[in-house]
Amino acid sequence: MESPDSPSSFPPLSLDDALRHWLESGGQRLGELVIHRCGEGWEVRHHSDAAADVSTLTRHDRPEEAREIARYDDAGQYRPLKAAPTLVRGWRLVVPDTATLRTALDFFYPAALGNWVAFTSGRAVPVPVKATFARQTGMYRITGLLDDDDCRTVVAATCDYATRCRRRITWPVAPGIPLDTLPPEKTDTAPPDHELPILCLEACSLLVAAARTHIKKKRAAAG
Amino acid sequence: MDDARIVSDRWRDAALVLLGHGSTQNPDSSTPTWQHADELRRRGLFREVQCAFWKEEPGFREVMHMVEADEVFVVPNFISEGYFTRDVLPRELELTGPVTRRGHRLIRYCDPVGIHRSMTRLLLKRASEIAAGVPRDRISLVIVGHGTSLNDNSTAAITSQVELIRASDAGFAEVVDAYMEEEPLVAKWDALTTAPNVVVVPFFIADGLHSYEDIPVLLGISENSPGAISANQGEVFRRNPYSLRGRQLFYSAAIGTDELMADVILDQVAAATAAQ
């Protein structure tokens, strides 16, 4: 969440400037995307199509088309989690400038740029997962009952970097209690310079829902 | 300079953030919110326009990292006031009331779109489009909600619209409310109405299981086919009119999918602007 006193102590960086600076310093990877300068501006592809001949890729020109590209996986299954490593191949998106590129990137990986800028400038404060659970009401109030090991178990199963989610977790279980059982790529917030990390600043609703399922099963098993 | 111009000049430096429920199951749940945002972005009224969702990305907790304006209008794309607009959204966005000051940023929390009086305009337009050429005095208009306390004040939002249209000069033979899970039940639509033509409009923010499948089954225009949602999306709206129980039945997509919802969003922003 935003740090309450941050705006006065840290003048906000322009997101467009941050994106431009990252690109100028060699940035080209975001999640499964690869971004290159082209004659008409900027071209975005699936990184596995980096070497593909343009004639084999379907061209798109509107940033909103990024949303459609990211909507279903190869098997036609809906992708509610955009950071899932299931982005389809076979397309290229060409946009004229970095402002339009920013719009498109926010459709592929919502808030990735904003979270990265907020995190690296100290304006975002990662929220411990137990605090997220403790805040829930209604049907999710029960997630406040997860203990530290429950949290580790649910995160390991729900957020797996290789198969489930390419976001990199910045938050601990609780203050002073780190998530130290995850593979390093899941928590490394500073990958090589050419890659912009998709940061997870707080547990998402998918994890909250998984936590609810976990604790209900655990309680049922305990009788 | 007139008032409208002064208002729109202020908006030009502000951000608009639309909040929706979203879904991990139904790919169409967030579509109207995205489309209204696209339309408002195209109009160039605001410095920036973003969306955020409870069940999709970006989430409510991260959307403020996506905007840069000092003034942010937050509009819930929800059909009624209730648990989400009063508890969940303020909690997740850490809002303290209609106006929240955070550092140099001012966040203006608007009312949900569904309770604005201009929803009436959409209902009338939708009825005219779907039953084009049919005189209004030969149409019974049925506005359908979910019913039960699960949906907060959606019942109040619907009865309010029914009263507004009845009191207007719209000229329908009759206007009634009906619900999926409480009286008056939409399944009894033929008993609730008397005109030869019946227009049924779901008062929902997006199309999904309720409008694609549940209500059509209750109306009797579709077979009960659990799980068929992805196979027949929207098809049920393209077969109008249905000849059924001695009437002509016209069935509409969810009211929230109407492109004029973008203007209702602006109406709520204007109301929040005027309220300060």
CSV table of C-alpha atoms in Angstrom, one decimal:
chain,number,residue,atom,x,y,z
A,1,MET,CA,0.0,0.0,0.0
A,2,GLU,CA,1.0,3.6,-0.4
A,3,SER,CA,3.2,5.1,2.3
A,4,PRO,CA,1.0,7.8,3.9
A,5,ASP,CA,3.7,10.4,4.1
A,6,SER,CA,5.6,9.5,1.0
A,7,PRO,CA,4.3,12.0,-1.6
A,8,SER,CA,5.9,14.9,0.3
A,9,SER,CA,9.2,13.1,1.0
A,10,PHE,CA,9.5,11.4,-2.4
A,11,PRO,CA,8.2,13.4,-5.3
A,12,PRO,CA,6.5,10.8,-7.6
A,13,LEU,CA,8.6,9.7,-10.6
A,14,SER,CA,6.7,10.1,-13.9
A,15,LEU,CA,5.8,6.6,-15.0
A,16,ASP,CA,6.4,7.5,-18.6
A,17,ASP,CA,9.9,8.8,-17.7
A,18,ALA,CA,10.6,5.7,-15.7
A,19,LEU,CA,9.7,3.5,-18.6
A,20,ARG,CA,11.7,5.6,-21.1
A,21,HIS,CA,14.7,5.5,-18.8
A,22,TRP,CA,14.5,1.7,-18.4
A,23,LEU,CA,14.2,1.2,-22.1
A,24,GLU,CA,17.1,3.6,-22.8
A,25,SER,CA,19.3,1.7,-20.4
A,26,GLY,CA,18.7,-1.6,-22.3
A,27,GLY,CA,15.5,-2.8,-20.7
A,28,GLN,CA,13.7,-5.3,-22.9
A,29,ARG,CA,12.1,-8.0,-20.8
A,30,LEU,CA,8.8,-7.9,-18.8
A,31,GLY,CA,7.3,-11.2,-17.8
A,32,GLU,CA,7.0,-13.2,-21.0
A,33,LEU,CA,7.4,-10.1,-23.2
A,34,VAL,CA,10.3,-8.9,-25.1
A,35,ILE,CA,10.3,-5.2,-26.2
A,36,HIS,CA,12.4,-3.7,-29.0
A,37,ARG,CA,12.6,-0.4,-30.8
A,38,CYS,CA,11.4,-0.7,-34.4
A,39,GLY,CA,11.1,1.8,-37.3
A,40,GLU,CA,7.6,2.7,-36.3
A,41,GLY,CA,8.2,3.0,-32.6
A,42,TRP,CA,8.2,0.0,-30.3
A,43,GLU,CA,7.4,-3.6,-30.9
A,44,VAL,CA,6.3,-6.1,-28.3
A,45,ARG,CA,6.3,-9.9,-28.7
A,46,HIS,CA,6.3,-13.1,-26.7
A,47,HIS,CA,9.9,-13.6,-25.8
A,48,SER,CA,9.8,-17.1,-27.4
A,49,ASP,CA,8.9,-15.4,-30.7
A,50,ALA,CA,11.9,-13.0,-30.5
A,51,ALA,CA,13.6,-14.6,-33.5
A,52,ALA,CA,10.4,-15.4,-35.5
A,53,ASP,CA,10.0,-13.9,-39.0
A,54,VAL,CA,7.4,-11.0,-38.9
A,55,SER,CA,5.4,-12.8,-41.6
A,56,THR,CA,4.6,-15.6,-39.2
A,57,LEU,CA,3.2,-13.2,-36.5
A,58,THR,CA,-0.2,-11.5,-36.4
A,59,ARG,CA,0.3,-7.8,-36.2
A,60,HIS,CA,-1.7,-5.6,-33.7
A,61,ASP,CA,-1.5,-1.8,-33.5
A,62,ARG,CA,-3.9,-0.8,-30.8
A,63,PRO,CA,-2.8,-1.0,-27.1
A,64,GLU,CA,-6.2,-2.3,-26.1
A,65,GLU,CA,-5.5,-5.4,-28.2
A,66,ALA,CA,-2.9,-6.4,-25.6
A,67,ARG,CA,-5.8,-7.0,-23.3
A,68,GLU,CA,-7.4,-9.5,-25.8
A,69,ILE,CA,-4.0,-11.2,-26.4
A,70,ALA,CA,-3.6,-11.7,-22.7
A,71,ARG,CA,-7.2,-12.9,-22.0
A,72,TYR,CA,-7.0,-16.6,-22.9
A,73,ASP,CA,-4.2,-19.1,-22.9
A,74,ASP,CA,-3.2,-21.5,-25.7
A,75,ALA,CA,-5.9,-23.9,-24.8
A,76,GLY,CA,-8.6,-21.2,-24.8
A,77,GLN,CA,-8.8,-21.1,-21.0
A,78,TYR,CA,-9.5,-17.7,-19.4
A,79,ARG,CA,-6.4,-16.1,-17.7
A,80,PRO,CA,-7.7,-14.2,-14.6
A,81,LEU,CA,-4.1,-13.9,-13.4
A,82,LYS,CA,-2.1,-12.0,-16.0
A,83,ALA,CA,1.2,-12.9,-14.4
A,84,ALA,CA,0.6,-16.6,-15.1
A,85,PRO,CA,3.3,-18.0,-17.4
A,86,THR,CA,0.7,-18.9,-20.1
A,87,LEU,CA,0.8,-15.9,-22.4
A,88,VAL,CA,0.0,-17.0,-26.0
A,89,ARG,CA,2.6,-16.7,-28.8
A,90,GLY,CA,2.2,-15.8,-32.5
A,91,TRP,CA,1.6,-12.1,-32.4
A,92,ARG,CA,3.4,-8.8,-32.4
A,93,LEU,CA,2.1,-5.4,-31.1
A,94,VAL,CA,3.5,-2.2,-32.7
A,95,VAL,CA,3.0,1.1,-30.9
A,96,PRO,CA,4.3,4.5,-31.9
A,97,ASP,CA,5.6,5.9,-28.5
A,98,THR,CA,6.4,5.1,-24.9
A,99,ALA,CA,3.1,6.5,-23.6
A,100,THR,CA,1.2,4.0,-25.8
A,101,LEU,CA,3.6,1.3,-24.9
A,102,ARG,CA,3.0,2.0,-21.2
A,103,THR,CA,-0.8,1.5,-21.8
A,104,ALA,CA,-0.2,-1.8,-23.6
A,105,LEU,CA,2.2,-3.1,-20.9
A,106,ASP,CA,-0.4,-2.3,-18.2
A,107,PHE,CA,-2.8,-4.5,-20.1
A,108,PHE,CA,-0.3,-7.4,-20.4
A,109,TYR,CA,1.0,-7.0,-16.8
A,110,PRO,CA,-1.4,-4.7,-14.8
A,111,ALA,CA,0.4,-2.3,-12.5
A,112,ALA,CA,3.8,-3.9,-13.1
A,113,LEU,CA,5.5,-0.6,-14.0
A,114,GLY,CA,3.7,1.4,-11.3
A,115,ASN,CA,4.5,-1.2,-8.6
A,116,TRP,CA,8.2,-1.3,-9.6
A,117,VAL,CA,8.5,2.5,-9.6
A,118,ALA,CA,6.7,2.7,-6.2
A,119,PHE,CA,8.8,0.0,-4.7
A,120,THR,CA,12.2,1.1,-5.9
A,121,SER,CA,11.5,4.7,-4.9
A,122,GLY,CA,10.3,3.7,-1.4
A,123,ARG,CA,6.8,4.9,-1.9
A,124,ALA,CA,5.2,1.4,-1.6
A,125,VAL,CA,5.2,-0.5,1.6
A,126,PRO,CA,4.9,-4.3,1.2
A,127,VAL,CA,2.1,-5.7,3.4
A,128,PRO,CA,2.8,-8.9,5.4
A,129,VAL,CA,0.5,-11.7,4.2
A,130,LYS,CA,-0.9,-12.2,7.7
A,131,ALA,CA,-1.9,-8.5,7.8
A,132,THR,CA,-3.7,-9.0,4.5
A,133,PHE,CA,-5.6,-12.0,5.9
A,134,ALA,CA,-6.4,-10.3,9.1
A,135,ARG,CA,-8.0,-7.4,7.2
A,136,GLN,CA,-10.5,-9.6,5.4
A,137,THR,CA,-14.3,-9.6,6.2
A,138,GLY,CA,-17.3,-11.6,5.2
A,139,MET,CA,-16.5,-15.0,3.7
A,140,TYR,CA,-12.8,-14.4,3.8
A,141,ARG,CA,-12.6,-13.4,7.5
A,142,ILE,CA,-11.6,-17.0,8.3
A,143,THR,CA,-8.2,-16.4,6.5
A,144,GLY,CA,-7.2,-14.6,9.7
A,145,LEU,CA,-6.8,-18.0,11.3
A,146,LEU,CA,-3.9,-19.2,9.1
A,147,ASP,CA,-0.7,-19.7,11.1
A,148,ASP,CA,2.8,-19.0,9.8
A,149,ASP,CA,3.2,-22.5,8.4
A,150,ASP,CA,-0.2,-22.4,6.8
A,151,CYS,CA,0.9,-19.2,5.0
A,152,ARG,CA,4.1,-20.8,3.7
A,153,THR,CA,2.1,-23.8,2.5
A,154,VAL,CA,-0.5,-21.8,0.7
A,155,VAL,CA,2.0,-19.4,-0.9
A,156,ALA,CA,4.2,-22.3,-2.1
A,157,ALA,CA,1.2,-24.0,-3.8
A,158,THR,CA,-0.6,-20.9,-5.2
A,159,CYS,CA,2.3,-18.6,-6.2
A,160,ASP,CA,4.8,-21.1,-7.7
A,161,TYR,CA,7.1,-19.0,-10.0
A,162,ALA,CA,7.6,-21.7,-12.6
A,163,THR,CA,4.0,-22.8,-13.1
A,164,ARG,CA,1.6,-20.3,-11.5
A,165,CYS,CA,2.7,-16.7,-11.2
A,166,ARG,CA,5.7,-14.7,-12.4
A,167,ARG,CA,5.2,-12.0,-9.8
A,168,ARG,CA,8.1,-11.6,-7.3
A,169,ILE,CA,7.0,-11.5,-3.7
A,170,THR,CA,8.2,-8.6,-1.6
A,171,TRP,CA,6.2,-9.2,1.6
A,172,PRO,CA,7.0,-11.4,4.6
A,173,VAL,CA,4.7,-13.8,6.5
A,174,ALA,CA,4.6,-11.2,9.3
A,175,PRO,CA,7.0,-8.5,10.5
A,176,GLY,CA,10.3,-10.2,11.2
A,177,ILE,CA,9.1,-13.6,9.8
A,178,PRO,CA,10.3,-13.9,6.2
A,179,LEU,CA,9.0,-16.2,3.5
A,180,ASP,CA,12.3,-18.1,3.5
A,181,THR,CA,11.1,-21.4,1.9
A,182,LEU,CA,10.6,-20.0,-1.6
A,183,PRO,CA,13.0,-20.4,-4.5
A,184,PRO,CA,15.2,-17.3,-5.0
A,185,GLU,CA,13.6,-16.3,-8.3
A,186,LYS,CA,10.3,-15.8,-6.5
A,187,THR,CA,11.7,-13.2,-4.1
A,188,ASP,CA,14.5,-11.6,-6.1
A,189,THR,CA,13.2,-8.1,-6.7
A,190,ALA,CA,16.3,-7.1,-8.7
A,191,PRO,CA,16.8,-9.4,-11.7
A,192,PRO,CA,19.3,-8.5,-14.5
A,193,ASP,CA,19.1,-5.0,-15.8
A,194,HIS,CA,17.3,-5.8,-19.0
A,195,GLU,CA,14.3,-7.3,-17.1
A,196,LEU,CA,11.7,-5.3,-15.3
A,197,PRO,CA,10.5,-7.4,-12.4
A,198,ILE,CA,6.7,-8.0,-11.9
A,199,LEU,CA,6.5,-7.2,-8.2
A,200,CYS,CA,3.9,-8.5,-5.8
A,201,LEU,CA,3.5,-5.9,-3.1
A,202,GLU,CA,0.6,-7.6,-1.3
A,203,ALA,CA,-1.2,-10.9,-1.5
A,204,CYS,CA,-3.8,-10.9,-4.3
A,205,SER,CA,-7.4,-12.1,-4.1
A,206,LEU,CA,-6.4,-15.5,-5.6
A,207,LEU,CA,-4.1,-16.1,-2.7
A,208,VAL,CA,-6.8,-15.0,-0.2
A,209,ALA,CA,-9.3,-17.4,-1.8
A,210,ALA,CA,-6.7,-20.2,-1.7
A,211,ALA,CA,-6.1,-19.4,2.0
A,212,ARG,CA,-9.8,-19.7,2.7
A,213,THR,CA,-9.9,-23.1,1.1
A,214,HIS,CA,-6.8,-24.2,3.0
A,215,ILE,CA,-8.0,-23.3,6.4
A,216,LYS,CA,-11.5,-24.7,5.8
A,217,LYS,CA,-10.0,-28.1,4.8
A,218,LYS,CA,-7.6,-28.0,7.8
A,219,ARG,CA,-10.4,-27.3,10.2
A,220,ALA,CA,-12.7,-30.0,8.7
A,221,ALA,CA,-9.8,-32.5,8.9
A,222,ALA,CA,-9.3,-31.6,12.5
A,223,GLY,CA,-13.0,-32.3,13.2
B,1,MET,CA,-16.7,30.2,-19.1
B,2,ASP,CA,-19.7,28.0,-18.2
B,3,ASP,CA,-19.9,25.5,-15.3
B,4,ALA,CA,-19.5,22.5,-17.6
B,5,ARG,CA,-16.3,23.9,-19.0
B,6,ILE,CA,-14.8,24.7,-15.6
B,7,VAL,CA,-15.6,21.2,-14.5
B,8,SER,CA,-14.1,19.5,-17.5
B,9,ASP,CA,-11.0,21.7,-17.2
B,10,ARG,CA,-10.5,20.3,-13.7
B,11,TRP,CA,-11.0,16.8,-14.9
B,12,ARG,CA,-8.3,17.2,-17.4
B,13,ASP,CA,-5.6,17.3,-14.7
B,14,ALA,CA,-7.3,14.5,-12.7
B,15,ALA,CA,-7.3,10.7,-12.8
B,16,LEU,CA,-10.4,8.5,-13.2
B,17,VAL,CA,-10.3,5.1,-11.6
B,18,LEU,CA,-13.1,2.7,-12.2
B,19,LEU,CA,-13.6,-0.1,-9.7
B,20,GLY,CA,-15.2,-3.4,-10.7
B,21,HIS,CA,-15.8,-6.8,-9.1
B,22,GLY,CA,-14.2,-8.9,-11.8
B,23,SER,CA,-14.1,-12.7,-11.8
B,24,THR,CA,-11.7,-15.6,-11.9
B,25,GLN,CA,-14.3,-17.7,-13.7
B,26,ASN,CA,-16.2,-15.4,-16.1
B,27,PRO,CA,-14.1,-13.6,-18.7
B,28,ASP,CA,-17.0,-11.2,-19.5
B,29,SER,CA,-17.3,-9.9,-15.9
B,30,SER,CA,-14.8,-7.1,-16.3
B,31,THR,CA,-15.4,-6.4,-20.0
B,32,PRO,CA,-17.9,-3.6,-19.5
B,33,THR,CA,-15.7,-1.8,-17.0
B,34,TRP,CA,-12.7,-2.0,-19.4
B,35,GLN,CA,-14.9,-0.8,-22.3
B,36,HIS,CA,-16.3,2.2,-20.5
B,37,ALA,CA,-12.7,3.1,-19.5
B,38,ASP,CA,-11.6,2.7,-23.1
B,39,GLU,CA,-14.4,5.1,-24.2
B,40,LEU,CA,-13.6,7.7,-21.5
B,41,ARG,CA,-9.8,7.5,-22.3
B,42,ARG,CA,-10.7,8.1,-26.0
B,43,ARG,CA,-12.7,11.2,-25.1
B,44,GLY,CA,-9.6,12.6,-23.4
B,45,LEU,CA,-11.5,14.2,-20.5
B,46,PHE,CA,-9.1,13.0,-17.9
B,47,ARG,CA,-5.3,13.0,-17.6
B,48,GLU,CA,-5.5,9.2,-17.1
B,49,VAL,CA,-8.1,6.5,-16.8
B,50,GLN,CA,-7.5,3.2,-15.0
B,51,CYS,CA,-9.5,0.2,-13.8
B,52,ALA,CA,-9.1,-2.1,-10.8
B,53,PHE,CA,-10.9,-5.2,-9.7
B,54,TRP,CA,-11.6,-7.3,-6.6
B,55,LYS,CA,-11.0,-10.6,-8.4
B,56,GLU,CA,-8.7,-9.5,-11.3
B,57,GLU,CA,-5.7,-7.4,-11.9
B,58,PRO,CA,-4.9,-4.7,-11.3
B,59,GLY,CA,-6.1,-5.1,-7.8
B,60,PHE,CA,-7.6,-2.3,-5.6
B,61,ARG,CA,-4.5,-2.2,-3.5
B,62,GLU,CA,-2.1,-1.4,-6.4
B,63,VAL,CA,-4.1,0.8,-8.7
B,64,MET,CA,-3.0,4.0,-7.0
B,65,HIS,CA,0.5,3.2,-8.1
B,66,MET,CA,-0.7,3.4,-11.7
B,67,VAL,CA,-1.9,7.0,-11.6
B,68,GLU,CA,0.0,10.2,-11.2
B,69,ALA,CA,-2.6,12.9,-10.9
B,70,ASP,CA,-3.0,14.8,-7.6
B,71,GLU,CA,-6.8,14.5,-7.8
B,72,VAL,CA,-8.3,11.1,-8.3
B,73,PHE,CA,-12.0,10.3,-8.9
B,74,VAL,CA,-12.8,6.8,-7.9
B,75,VAL,CA,-16.1,5.5,-9.3
B,76,PRO,CA,-17.4,2.0,-8.3
B,77,ASN,CA,-18.8,0.3,-11.3
B,78,PHE,CA,-21.3,-1.4,-9.1
B,79,ILE,CA,-25.1,-1.6,-9.4
B,80,SER,CA,-26.0,-0.7,-5.9
B,81,GLU,CA,-24.7,0.6,-2.5
B,82,GLY,CA,-23.9,-2.2,-0.1
B,83,TYR,CA,-21.1,-4.4,1.3
B,84,PHE,CA,-18.7,-3.7,-1.5
B,85,THR,CA,-19.2,0.1,-1.8
B,86,ARG,CA,-19.4,0.7,1.9
B,87,ASP,CA,-17.0,-1.8,3.4
B,88,VAL,CA,-14.7,-3.5,0.9
B,89,LEU,CA,-13.7,-0.7,-1.4
B,90,PRO,CA,-13.0,2.0,1.3
B,91,ARG,CA,-11.1,-0.6,3.3
B,92,GLU,CA,-8.9,-1.8,0.4
B,93,LEU,CA,-8.3,1.7,-0.9
B,94,GLU,CA,-7.9,3.1,2.6
B,95,LEU,CA,-10.5,5.8,2.0
B,96,THR,CA,-11.8,7.8,5.0
B,97,GLY,CA,-15.0,9.2,3.3
B,98,PRO,CA,-16.1,11.0,0.2
B,99,VAL,CA,-12.8,12.9,0.2
B,100,THR,CA,-9.5,11.3,1.4
B,101,ARG,CA,-6.3,13.4,1.5
B,102,ARG,CA,-3.1,11.4,1.3
B,103,GLY,CA,0.0,13.5,1.1
B,104,HIS,CA,-0.6,15.9,-1.7
B,105,ARG,CA,-3.2,13.6,-3.3
B,106,LEU,CA,-6.9,14.1,-3.1
B,107,ILE,CA,-9.1,11.1,-3.6
B,108,ARG,CA,-12.8,11.6,-4.3
B,109,TYR,CA,-14.9,8.6,-3.7
B,110,CYS,CA,-18.0,8.7,-5.9
B,111,ASP,CA,-21.3,6.9,-5.6
B,112,PRO,CA,-21.8,3.7,-7.5
B,113,VAL,CA,-23.0,4.1,-11.1
B,114,GLY,CA,-26.2,2.0,-10.6
B,115,ILE,CA,-27.8,4.4,-8.2
B,116,HIS,CA,-27.5,7.5,-10.4
B,117,ARG,CA,-30.8,8.8,-11.7
B,118,SER,CA,-29.5,8.8,-15.2
B,119,MET,CA,-29.7,5.0,-15.3
B,120,THR,CA,-33.3,5.7,-16.2
B,121,ARG,CA,-32.1,7.1,-19.6
B,122,LEU,CA,-30.3,3.9,-20.3
B,123,LEU,CA,-33.3,1.7,-19.4
B,124,LEU,CA,-35.5,3.7,-21.8
B,125,LYS,CA,-32.9,3.6,-24.6
B,126,ARG,CA,-32.4,-0.2,-24.1
B,127,ALA,CA,-36.1,-0.8,-24.2
B,128,SER,CA,-36.5,1.2,-27.4
B,129,GLU,CA,-33.6,-0.5,-29.1
B,130,ILE,CA,-34.6,-4.0,-28.3
B,131,ALA,CA,-38.3,-3.7,-29.2
B,132,ALA,CA,-37.8,-1.2,-32.0
B,133,GLY,CA,-41.0,-0.2,-33.7
B,134,VAL,CA,-43.3,-1.6,-30.9
B,135,PRO,CA,-45.4,1.2,-29.4
B,136,ARG,CA,-44.5,1.8,-25.8
B,137,ASP,CA,-48.2,1.5,-24.7
B,138,ARG,CA,-48.1,-2.1,-25.8
B,139,ILE,CA,-44.9,-2.9,-23.8
B,140,SER,CA,-44.5,-4.1,-20.3
B,141,LEU,CA,-41.0,-3.3,-19.1
B,142,VAL,CA,-39.6,-5.7,-16.5
B,143,ILE,CA,-36.4,-4.8,-14.7
B,144,VAL,CA,-34.8,-7.8,-13.2
B,145,GLY,CA,-32.5,-8.1,-10.2
B,146,HIS,CA,-31.0,-10.9,-8.1
B,147,GLY,CA,-33.0,-10.4,-4.9
B,148,THR,CA,-32.1,-11.6,-1.4
B,149,SER,CA,-29.8,-9.8,1.0
B,150,LEU,CA,-26.7,-11.2,-0.8
B,151,ASN,CA,-27.0,-8.4,-3.3
B,152,ASP,CA,-27.2,-5.5,-0.8
B,153,ASN,CA,-29.5,-2.7,-1.9
B,154,SER,CA,-29.9,-3.8,-5.5
B,155,THR,CA,-33.6,-4.2,-4.8
B,156,ALA,CA,-33.8,-0.6,-3.7
B,157,ALA,CA,-31.9,0.5,-6.8
B,158,ILE,CA,-34.4,-1.3,-9.1
B,159,THR,CA,-37.6,-0.2,-7.3
B,160,SER,CA,-36.3,3.4,-7.5
B,161,GLN,CA,-35.9,3.0,-11.3
B,162,VAL,CA,-39.3,1.5,-11.6
B,163,GLU,CA,-40.8,4.5,-9.8
B,164,LEU,CA,-38.9,7.0,-11.9
B,165,ILE,CA,-40.0,5.5,-15.2
B,166,ARG,CA,-43.6,5.1,-14.0
B,167,ALA,CA,-43.7,8.8,-13.0
B,168,SER,CA,-42.1,9.8,-16.3
B,169,ASP,CA,-43.8,10.3,-19.6
B,170,ALA,CA,-42.1,7.3,-21.1
B,171,GLY,CA,-45.5,5.8,-21.8
B,172,PHE,CA,-45.0,2.1,-21.1
B,173,ALA,CA,-48.1,0.0,-20.5
B,174,GLU,CA,-46.5,-0.9,-17.2
B,175,VAL,CA,-43.2,-1.0,-15.5
B,176,VAL,CA,-42.5,-3.7,-12.9
B,177,ASP,CA,-39.5,-5.1,-10.9
B,178,ALA,CA,-38.8,-8.8,-10.6
B,179,TYR,CA,-36.2,-10.9,-9.0
B,180,MET,CA,-34.4,-14.2,-9.4
B,181,GLU,CA,-34.7,-15.3,-5.8
B,182,GLU,CA,-37.5,-13.3,-4.2
B,183,GLU,CA,-41.0,-12.1,-4.9
B,184,PRO,CA,-42.1,-10.9,-7.3
B,185,LEU,CA,-40.3,-13.7,-9.1
B,186,VAL,CA,-39.2,-13.2,-12.7
B,187,ALA,CA,-40.2,-16.8,-13.4
B,188,LYS,CA,-43.8,-15.5,-13.1
B,189,TRP,CA,-43.2,-12.7,-15.7
B,190,ASP,CA,-46.4,-13.5,-17.6
B,191,ALA,CA,-48.5,-13.2,-14.5
B,192,LEU,CA,-46.8,-9.9,-13.5
B,193,THR,CA,-47.5,-8.2,-16.8
B,194,THR,CA,-50.5,-7.6,-19.1
B,195,ALA,CA,-49.2,-6.0,-22.3
B,196,PRO,CA,-48.7,-8.2,-25.5
B,197,ASN,CA,-45.0,-7.3,-25.6
B,198,VAL,CA,-42.7,-7.8,-22.6
B,199,VAL,CA,-39.2,-6.3,-22.5
B,200,VAL,CA,-36.9,-7.9,-19.8
B,201,VAL,CA,-33.8,-6.0,-18.8
B,202,PRO,CA,-31.4,-7.5,-16.3
B,203,PHE,CA,-30.2,-4.8,-13.9
B,204,PHE,CA,-26.6,-6.1,-13.6
B,205,ILE,CA,-23.3,-4.5,-14.2
B,206,ALA,CA,-22.0,-7.3,-16.6
B,207,ASP,CA,-23.2,-10.3,-18.4
B,208,GLY,CA,-22.5,-13.6,-16.8
B,209,LEU,CA,-24.1,-16.8,-15.5
B,210,HIS,CA,-27.2,-14.8,-14.3
B,211,SER,CA,-28.0,-13.1,-17.6
B,212,TYR,CA,-26.6,-15.8,-20.0
B,213,GLU,CA,-28.2,-18.7,-18.3
B,214,ASP,CA,-30.1,-18.4,-15.0
B,215,ILE,CA,-32.6,-15.7,-16.0
B,216,PRO,CA,-33.3,-17.2,-19.5
B,217,VAL,CA,-34.1,-20.5,-17.8
B,218,LEU,CA,-36.5,-18.7,-15.4
B,219,LEU,CA,-38.1,-16.9,-18.3
B,220,GLY,CA,-38.5,-20.2,-20.1
B,221,ILE,CA,-36.5,-19.2,-23.2
B,222,SER,CA,-33.6,-21.4,-22.5
B,223,GLU,CA,-33.1,-25.0,-21.3
B,224,ASN,CA,-31.3,-25.6,-18.0
B,225,SER,CA,-27.8,-26.4,-19.2
B,226,PRO,CA,-25.3,-25.9,-16.4
B,227,GLY,CA,-21.8,-25.1,-17.8
B,228,ALA,CA,-23.1,-24.0,-21.2
B,229,ILE,CA,-22.2,-20.4,-20.4
B,230,SER,CA,-19.0,-20.4,-22.5
B,231,ALA,CA,-20.7,-22.2,-25.4
B,232,ASN,CA,-23.6,-19.8,-25.9
B,233,GLN,CA,-22.4,-16.4,-24.7
B,234,GLY,CA,-24.7,-13.7,-26.0
B,235,GLU,CA,-26.7,-16.0,-28.3
B,236,VAL,CA,-29.7,-15.7,-26.1
B,237,PHE,CA,-29.9,-12.0,-26.7
B,238,ARG,CA,-29.9,-12.5,-30.5
B,239,ARG,CA,-33.0,-14.6,-30.9
B,240,ASN,CA,-35.5,-11.8,-30.0
B,241,PRO,CA,-38.5,-11.8,-29.9
B,242,TYR,CA,-39.5,-15.0,-28.3
B,243,SER,CA,-43.1,-16.1,-28.7
B,244,LEU,CA,-44.0,-17.6,-25.4
B,245,ARG,CA,-47.0,-17.9,-23.2
B,246,GLY,CA,-49.1,-15.9,-25.7
B,247,ARG,CA,-46.7,-12.9,-25.7
B,248,GLN,CA,-43.8,-11.5,-27.6
B,249,LEU,CA,-40.8,-11.5,-25.2
B,250,PHE,CA,-37.7,-9.4,-25.8
B,251,TYR,CA,-34.7,-10.2,-23.6
B,252,SER,CA,-31.9,-7.7,-23.1
B,253,ALA,CA,-28.2,-8.0,-22.2
B,254,ALA,CA,-27.2,-6.6,-18.8
B,255,ILE,CA,-27.9,-2.9,-18.5
B,256,GLY,CA,-24.2,-2.3,-17.5
B,257,THR,CA,-23.0,-3.4,-20.9
B,258,ASP,CA,-24.7,-0.4,-22.5
B,259,GLU,CA,-22.2,2.0,-24.0
B,260,LEU,CA,-24.0,4.9,-22.4
B,261,MET,CA,-22.8,3.7,-19.0
B,262,ALA,CA,-19.7,5.8,-19.8
B,263,ASP,CA,-21.9,8.9,-19.4
B,264,VAL,CA,-23.4,7.6,-16.2
B,265,ILE,CA,-19.8,7.3,-14.9
B,266,LEU,CA,-19.3,10.9,-15.8
B,267,ASP,CA,-22.5,11.9,-14.1
B,268,GLN,CA,-21.2,10.4,-10.9
B,269,VAL,CA,-17.9,12.2,-11.2
B,270,ALA,CA,-19.8,15.4,-11.9
B,271,ALA,CA,-21.9,14.8,-8.8
B,272,ALA,CA,-18.8,14.3,-6.7
B,273,THR,CA,-17.2,17.4,-8.2
B,274,ALA,CA,-20.3,19.5,-7.4
B,275,ALA,CA,-20.6,18.1,-3.8
B,276,GLN,CA,-17.3,19.5,-2.6
